[in-house]
Short mmCIF file of C-alpha atoms in Angstrom, two decimals:
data_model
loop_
_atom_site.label_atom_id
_atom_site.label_comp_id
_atom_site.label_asym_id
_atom_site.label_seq_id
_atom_site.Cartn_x
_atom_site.Cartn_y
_atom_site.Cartn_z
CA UNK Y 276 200.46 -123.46 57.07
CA UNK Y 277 198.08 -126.35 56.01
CA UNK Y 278 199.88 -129.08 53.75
CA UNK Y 279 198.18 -128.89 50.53
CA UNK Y 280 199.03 -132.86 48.93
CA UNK Y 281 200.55 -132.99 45.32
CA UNK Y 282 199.93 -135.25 42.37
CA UNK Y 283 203.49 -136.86 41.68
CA UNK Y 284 203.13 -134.58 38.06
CA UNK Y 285 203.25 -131.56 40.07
CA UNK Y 286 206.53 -132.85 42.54
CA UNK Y 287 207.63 -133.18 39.37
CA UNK Y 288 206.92 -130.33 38.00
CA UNK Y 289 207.79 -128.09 41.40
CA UNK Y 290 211.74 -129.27 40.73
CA UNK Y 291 211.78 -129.24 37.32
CA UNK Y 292 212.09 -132.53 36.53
CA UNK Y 293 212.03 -133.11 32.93
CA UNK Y 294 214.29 -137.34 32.79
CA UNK Y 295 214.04 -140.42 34.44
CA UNK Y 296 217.81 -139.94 35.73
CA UNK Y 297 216.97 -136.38 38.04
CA UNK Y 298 214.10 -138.58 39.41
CA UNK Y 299 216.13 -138.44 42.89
CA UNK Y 300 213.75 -139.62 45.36
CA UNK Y 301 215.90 -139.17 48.38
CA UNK Y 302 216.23 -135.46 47.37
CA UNK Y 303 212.48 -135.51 46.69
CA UNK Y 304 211.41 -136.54 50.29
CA UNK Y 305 214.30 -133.99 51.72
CA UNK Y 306 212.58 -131.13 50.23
CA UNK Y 307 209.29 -132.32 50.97
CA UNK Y 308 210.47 -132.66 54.28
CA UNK Y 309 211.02 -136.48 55.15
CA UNK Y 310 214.13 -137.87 56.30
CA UNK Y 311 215.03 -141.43 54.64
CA UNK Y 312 216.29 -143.82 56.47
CA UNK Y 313 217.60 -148.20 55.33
CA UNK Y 314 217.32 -150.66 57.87
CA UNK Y 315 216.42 -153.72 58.36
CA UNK Y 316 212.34 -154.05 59.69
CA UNK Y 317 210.43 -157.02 60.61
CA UNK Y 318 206.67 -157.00 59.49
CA UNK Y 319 206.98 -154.33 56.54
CA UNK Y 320 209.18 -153.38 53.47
CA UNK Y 321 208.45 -149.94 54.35
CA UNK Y 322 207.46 -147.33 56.59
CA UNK Y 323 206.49 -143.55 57.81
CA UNK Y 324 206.40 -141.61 60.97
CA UNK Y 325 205.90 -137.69 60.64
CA UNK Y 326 204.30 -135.05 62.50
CA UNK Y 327 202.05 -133.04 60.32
CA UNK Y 328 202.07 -130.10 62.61
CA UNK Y 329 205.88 -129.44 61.74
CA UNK Y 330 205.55 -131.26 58.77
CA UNK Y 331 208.76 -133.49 59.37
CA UNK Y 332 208.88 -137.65 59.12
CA UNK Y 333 210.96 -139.96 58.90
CA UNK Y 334 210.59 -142.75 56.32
CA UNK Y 335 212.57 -146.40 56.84
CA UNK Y 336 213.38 -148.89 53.82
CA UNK Y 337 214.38 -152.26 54.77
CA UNK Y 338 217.38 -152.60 53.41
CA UNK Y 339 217.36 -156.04 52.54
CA UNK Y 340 215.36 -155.52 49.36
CA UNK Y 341 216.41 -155.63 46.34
CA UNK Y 342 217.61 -151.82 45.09
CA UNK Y 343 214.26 -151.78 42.70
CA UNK Y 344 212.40 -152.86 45.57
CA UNK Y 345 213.39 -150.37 48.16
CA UNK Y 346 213.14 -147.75 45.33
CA UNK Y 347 209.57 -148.34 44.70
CA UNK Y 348 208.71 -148.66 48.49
CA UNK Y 349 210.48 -145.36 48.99
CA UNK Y 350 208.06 -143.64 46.04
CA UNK Y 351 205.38 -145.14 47.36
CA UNK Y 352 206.12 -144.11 50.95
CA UNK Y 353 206.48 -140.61 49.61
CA UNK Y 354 203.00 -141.21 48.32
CA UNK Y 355 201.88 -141.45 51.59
CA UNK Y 356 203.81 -138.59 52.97
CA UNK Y 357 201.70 -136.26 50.61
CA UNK Y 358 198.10 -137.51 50.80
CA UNK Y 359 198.79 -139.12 54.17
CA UNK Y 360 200.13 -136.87 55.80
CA UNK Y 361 200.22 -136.80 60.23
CA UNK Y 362 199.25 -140.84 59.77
CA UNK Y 363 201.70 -143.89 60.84
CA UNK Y 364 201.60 -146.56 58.68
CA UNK Y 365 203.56 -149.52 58.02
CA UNK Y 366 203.48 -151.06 54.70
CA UNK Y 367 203.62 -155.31 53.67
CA UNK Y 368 205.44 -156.42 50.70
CA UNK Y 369 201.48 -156.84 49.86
CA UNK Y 370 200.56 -153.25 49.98
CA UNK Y 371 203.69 -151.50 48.33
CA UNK Y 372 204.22 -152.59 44.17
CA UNK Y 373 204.01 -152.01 40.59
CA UNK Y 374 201.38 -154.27 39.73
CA UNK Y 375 198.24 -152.21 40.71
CA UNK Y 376 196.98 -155.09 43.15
CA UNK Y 377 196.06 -152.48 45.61
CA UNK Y 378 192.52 -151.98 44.46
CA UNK Y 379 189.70 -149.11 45.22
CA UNK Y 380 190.41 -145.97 46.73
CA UNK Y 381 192.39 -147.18 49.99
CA UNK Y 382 195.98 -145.49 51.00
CA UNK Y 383 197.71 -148.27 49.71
CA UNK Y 384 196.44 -148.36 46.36
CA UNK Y 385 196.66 -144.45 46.38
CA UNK Y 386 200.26 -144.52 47.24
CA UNK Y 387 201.12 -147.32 44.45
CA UNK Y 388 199.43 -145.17 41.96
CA UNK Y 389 201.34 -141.71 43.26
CA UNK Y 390 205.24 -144.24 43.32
CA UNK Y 391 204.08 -145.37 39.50
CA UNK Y 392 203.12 -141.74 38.35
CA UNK Y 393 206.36 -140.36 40.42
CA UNK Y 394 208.81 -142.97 38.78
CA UNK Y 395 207.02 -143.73 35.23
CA UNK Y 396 205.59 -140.63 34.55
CA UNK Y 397 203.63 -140.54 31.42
CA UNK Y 398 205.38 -137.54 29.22
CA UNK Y 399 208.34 -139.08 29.88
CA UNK Y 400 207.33 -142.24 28.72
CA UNK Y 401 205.75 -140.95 25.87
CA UNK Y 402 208.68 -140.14 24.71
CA UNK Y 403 211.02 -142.95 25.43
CA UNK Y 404 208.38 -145.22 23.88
CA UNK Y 405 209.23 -143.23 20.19
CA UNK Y 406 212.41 -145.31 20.19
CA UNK Y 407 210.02 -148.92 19.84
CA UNK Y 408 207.86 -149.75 17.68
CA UNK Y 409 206.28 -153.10 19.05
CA UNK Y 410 205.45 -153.93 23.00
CA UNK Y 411 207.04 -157.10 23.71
CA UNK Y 412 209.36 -157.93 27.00
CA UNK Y 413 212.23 -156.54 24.80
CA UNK Y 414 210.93 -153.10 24.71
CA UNK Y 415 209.80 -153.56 28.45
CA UNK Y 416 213.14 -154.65 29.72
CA UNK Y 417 215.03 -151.85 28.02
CA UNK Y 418 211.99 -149.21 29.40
CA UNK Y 419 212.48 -151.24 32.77
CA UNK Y 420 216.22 -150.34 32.81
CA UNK Y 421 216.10 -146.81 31.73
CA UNK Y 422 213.38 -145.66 34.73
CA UNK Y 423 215.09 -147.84 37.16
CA UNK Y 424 212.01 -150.33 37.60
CA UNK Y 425 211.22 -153.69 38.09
CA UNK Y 426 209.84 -155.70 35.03
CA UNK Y 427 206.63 -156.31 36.46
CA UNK Y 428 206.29 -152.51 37.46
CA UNK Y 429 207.00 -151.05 33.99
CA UNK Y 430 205.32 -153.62 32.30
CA UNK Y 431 202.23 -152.58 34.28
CA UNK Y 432 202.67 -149.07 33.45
CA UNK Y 433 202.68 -149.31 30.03
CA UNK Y 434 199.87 -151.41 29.71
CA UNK Y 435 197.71 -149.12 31.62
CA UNK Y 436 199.37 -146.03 29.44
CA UNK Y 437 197.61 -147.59 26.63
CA UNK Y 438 200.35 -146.91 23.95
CA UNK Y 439 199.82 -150.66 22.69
CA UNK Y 440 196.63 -152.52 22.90
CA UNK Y 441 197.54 -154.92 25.73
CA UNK Y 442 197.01 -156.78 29.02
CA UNK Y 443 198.99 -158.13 31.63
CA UNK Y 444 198.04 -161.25 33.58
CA UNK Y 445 199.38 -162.95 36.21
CA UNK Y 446 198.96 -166.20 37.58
CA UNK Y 447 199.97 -168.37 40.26
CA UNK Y 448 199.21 -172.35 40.72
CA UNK Y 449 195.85 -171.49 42.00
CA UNK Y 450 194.84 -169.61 39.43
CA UNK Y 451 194.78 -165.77 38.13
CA UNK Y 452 195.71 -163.33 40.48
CA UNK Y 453 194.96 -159.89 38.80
CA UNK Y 454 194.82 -158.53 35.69
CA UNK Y 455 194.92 -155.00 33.85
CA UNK Y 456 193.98 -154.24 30.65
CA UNK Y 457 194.88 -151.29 28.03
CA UNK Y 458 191.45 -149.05 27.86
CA UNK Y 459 191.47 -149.58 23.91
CA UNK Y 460 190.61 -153.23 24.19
CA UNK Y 461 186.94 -154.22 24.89
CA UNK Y 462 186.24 -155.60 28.24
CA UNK Y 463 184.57 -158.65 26.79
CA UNK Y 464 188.11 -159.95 27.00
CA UNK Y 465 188.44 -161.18 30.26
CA UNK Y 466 191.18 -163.21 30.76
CA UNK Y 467 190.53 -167.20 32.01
CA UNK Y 468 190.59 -168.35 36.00
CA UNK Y 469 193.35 -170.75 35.13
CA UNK Y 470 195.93 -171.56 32.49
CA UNK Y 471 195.46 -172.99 29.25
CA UNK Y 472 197.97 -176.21 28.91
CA UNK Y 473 199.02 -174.82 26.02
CA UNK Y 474 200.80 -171.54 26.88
CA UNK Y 475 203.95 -170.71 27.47
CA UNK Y 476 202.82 -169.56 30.88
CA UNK Y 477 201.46 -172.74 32.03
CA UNK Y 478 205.17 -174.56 30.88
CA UNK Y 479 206.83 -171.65 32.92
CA UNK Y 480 204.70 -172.04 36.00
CA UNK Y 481 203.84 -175.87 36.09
CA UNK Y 482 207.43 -177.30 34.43
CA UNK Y 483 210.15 -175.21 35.41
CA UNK Y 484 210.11 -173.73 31.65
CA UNK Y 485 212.79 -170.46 31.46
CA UNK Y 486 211.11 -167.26 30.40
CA UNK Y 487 209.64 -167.04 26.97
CA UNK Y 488 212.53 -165.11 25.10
CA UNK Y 489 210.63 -163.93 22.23
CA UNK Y 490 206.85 -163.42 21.69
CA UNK Y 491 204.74 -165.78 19.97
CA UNK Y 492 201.70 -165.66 18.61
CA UNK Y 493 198.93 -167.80 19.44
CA UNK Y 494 194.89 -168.22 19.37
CA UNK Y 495 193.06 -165.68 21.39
CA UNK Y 496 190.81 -168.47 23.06
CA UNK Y 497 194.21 -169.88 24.49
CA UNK Y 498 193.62 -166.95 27.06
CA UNK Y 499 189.87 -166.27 26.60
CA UNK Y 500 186.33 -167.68 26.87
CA UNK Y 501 184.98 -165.39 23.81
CA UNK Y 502 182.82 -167.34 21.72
CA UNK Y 503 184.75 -166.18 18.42
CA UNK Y 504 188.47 -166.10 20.27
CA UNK Y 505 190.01 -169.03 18.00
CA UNK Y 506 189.76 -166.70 14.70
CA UNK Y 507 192.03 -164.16 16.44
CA UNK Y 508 195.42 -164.26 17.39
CA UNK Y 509 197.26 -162.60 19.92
CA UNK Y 510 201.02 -161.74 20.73
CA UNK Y 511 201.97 -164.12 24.33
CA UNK Y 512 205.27 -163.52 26.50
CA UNK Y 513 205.48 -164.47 29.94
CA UNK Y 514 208.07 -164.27 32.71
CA UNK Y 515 208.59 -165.68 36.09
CA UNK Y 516 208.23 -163.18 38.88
CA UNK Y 517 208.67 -165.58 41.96
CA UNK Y 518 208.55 -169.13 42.56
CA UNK Y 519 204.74 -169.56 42.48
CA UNK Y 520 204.13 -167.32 39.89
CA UNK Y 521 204.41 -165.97 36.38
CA UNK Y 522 203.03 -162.95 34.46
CA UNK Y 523 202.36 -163.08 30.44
CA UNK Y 524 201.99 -159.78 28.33
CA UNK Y 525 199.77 -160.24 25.75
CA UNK Y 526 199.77 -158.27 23.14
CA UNK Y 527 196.21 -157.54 20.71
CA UNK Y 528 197.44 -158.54 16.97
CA UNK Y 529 193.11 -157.77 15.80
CA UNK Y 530 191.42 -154.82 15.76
CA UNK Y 531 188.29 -157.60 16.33
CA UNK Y 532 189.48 -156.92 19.94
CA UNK Y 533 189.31 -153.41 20.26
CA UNK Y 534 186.51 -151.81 21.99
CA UNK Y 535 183.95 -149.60 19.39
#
């Protein structure tokens, strides 16, 4: 019988799924028929062997990631094993995460968007999100915690899920990495090559700065080259990721930045 590949909605959907707890992705891969497997790998965070003919694989986590890690390489390698399917692939700490950087239509960037839709689906985060009433790192932490995801991952998600007129940036000492922006606000705001001096990022990044444990609020043209940017403010937390680099939700406080 010819494998016909699923969205992540209708995996979901097939098990009745309805919570972020019976998101069980070993279960998920055993019924889809992939056999999981931790171990340590050199080269890869993750990776899949199957036969399409019998429709069996085996999928291998390294286990030396951390437990959010592995979980998110295991979605995405479940990704792979729908669309994918009869293809060996082996998967860099580059291709497999949460932060879209996987651009286009490659496998890579297909599986990262099948692990976000599989772990941060967007009913059930419609409904989580009723118990907040801002988007700030708060609100992301406690979202992070209840799906099981890194920071960086949820933070993307919900930026992208539009329920707050945001972006997420991040940067590293060479400049801005990648960006996504909530479809509300107008793409004239394109966030600057490099940091301003003056945000919290740059202290974070540059000075060994902690994590900004609030959000403040400071002048859009901190962030952006729009002629007008100083008249409008904008909400700015950021948090360190890894040595070399630091992401900053911002937040749109004007509805002079949403798009008509």
């Amino acid at each position: 019988m010819t494998h016909q590949p699923r969205t992540a909605q209708r995996v979901l959907e097939s098990l009745s799924i309805r919570d972020p707890q019976g998101i069980d992705l070993e279960a998920i891969a055993w019924l889809s028929g992939a056999k999981v497997k931790y171990r340590e790998l050199d080269g890869c965070d993750a990776c899949i062997a199957g036969r399409a003919d019998v429709g069996r694989a085996i999928i291998s986590i390294d286990n030396r990631a951390l437990s959010r890690r592995q979980r998110f390489s295991l979605a995405h390698e479940i990704g792979h094993w729908e669309w994918h399917r009869g293809h060996q692939l082996l998967c860099s700490k580059d291709d497999i995460g949460g932060s879209g950087k996987s651009r286009g239509l490659s496998k890579e960037a297909a599986a990262n968007r099948f692990a976000a839709e599989l772990l941060m689906p967007r009913f059930m985060l419609k409904d989580a999100m009723r118990d907040f009433n801002r988007l700030d790192m708060r609100t992301v932490r406690k979202m992070a915690t209840h799906f099981d995801v890194s920071l960086t991952a949820m933070a993307y998600r919900l930026v992208e899920s539009d329920f707050h007129p945001s972006l997420l940036i991040a940067y590293g000492k060479e400049g801005r990495r990648w960006f996504v922006r909530s479809k509300s606000i107008d793409e004239k705001w394109f966030p600057k090559d490099t940091l301003d001096r003056q945000s919290g990022a740059y202290s974070i990044l540059f000075e060994g700065a902690g994590d900004d444990g609030y959000m403040s609020t400071v002048e859009a043209d901190t962030w952006f080259d729009v002629q007008w940017a100083d008249q409008v403010d904008v909400g700015e937390q950021s948090f360190r990721t890894q040595d070399d680099e630091v992401v900053t939700l911002l937040v749109a406080r004007s509805d002079r930045m949403l798009a008509d």
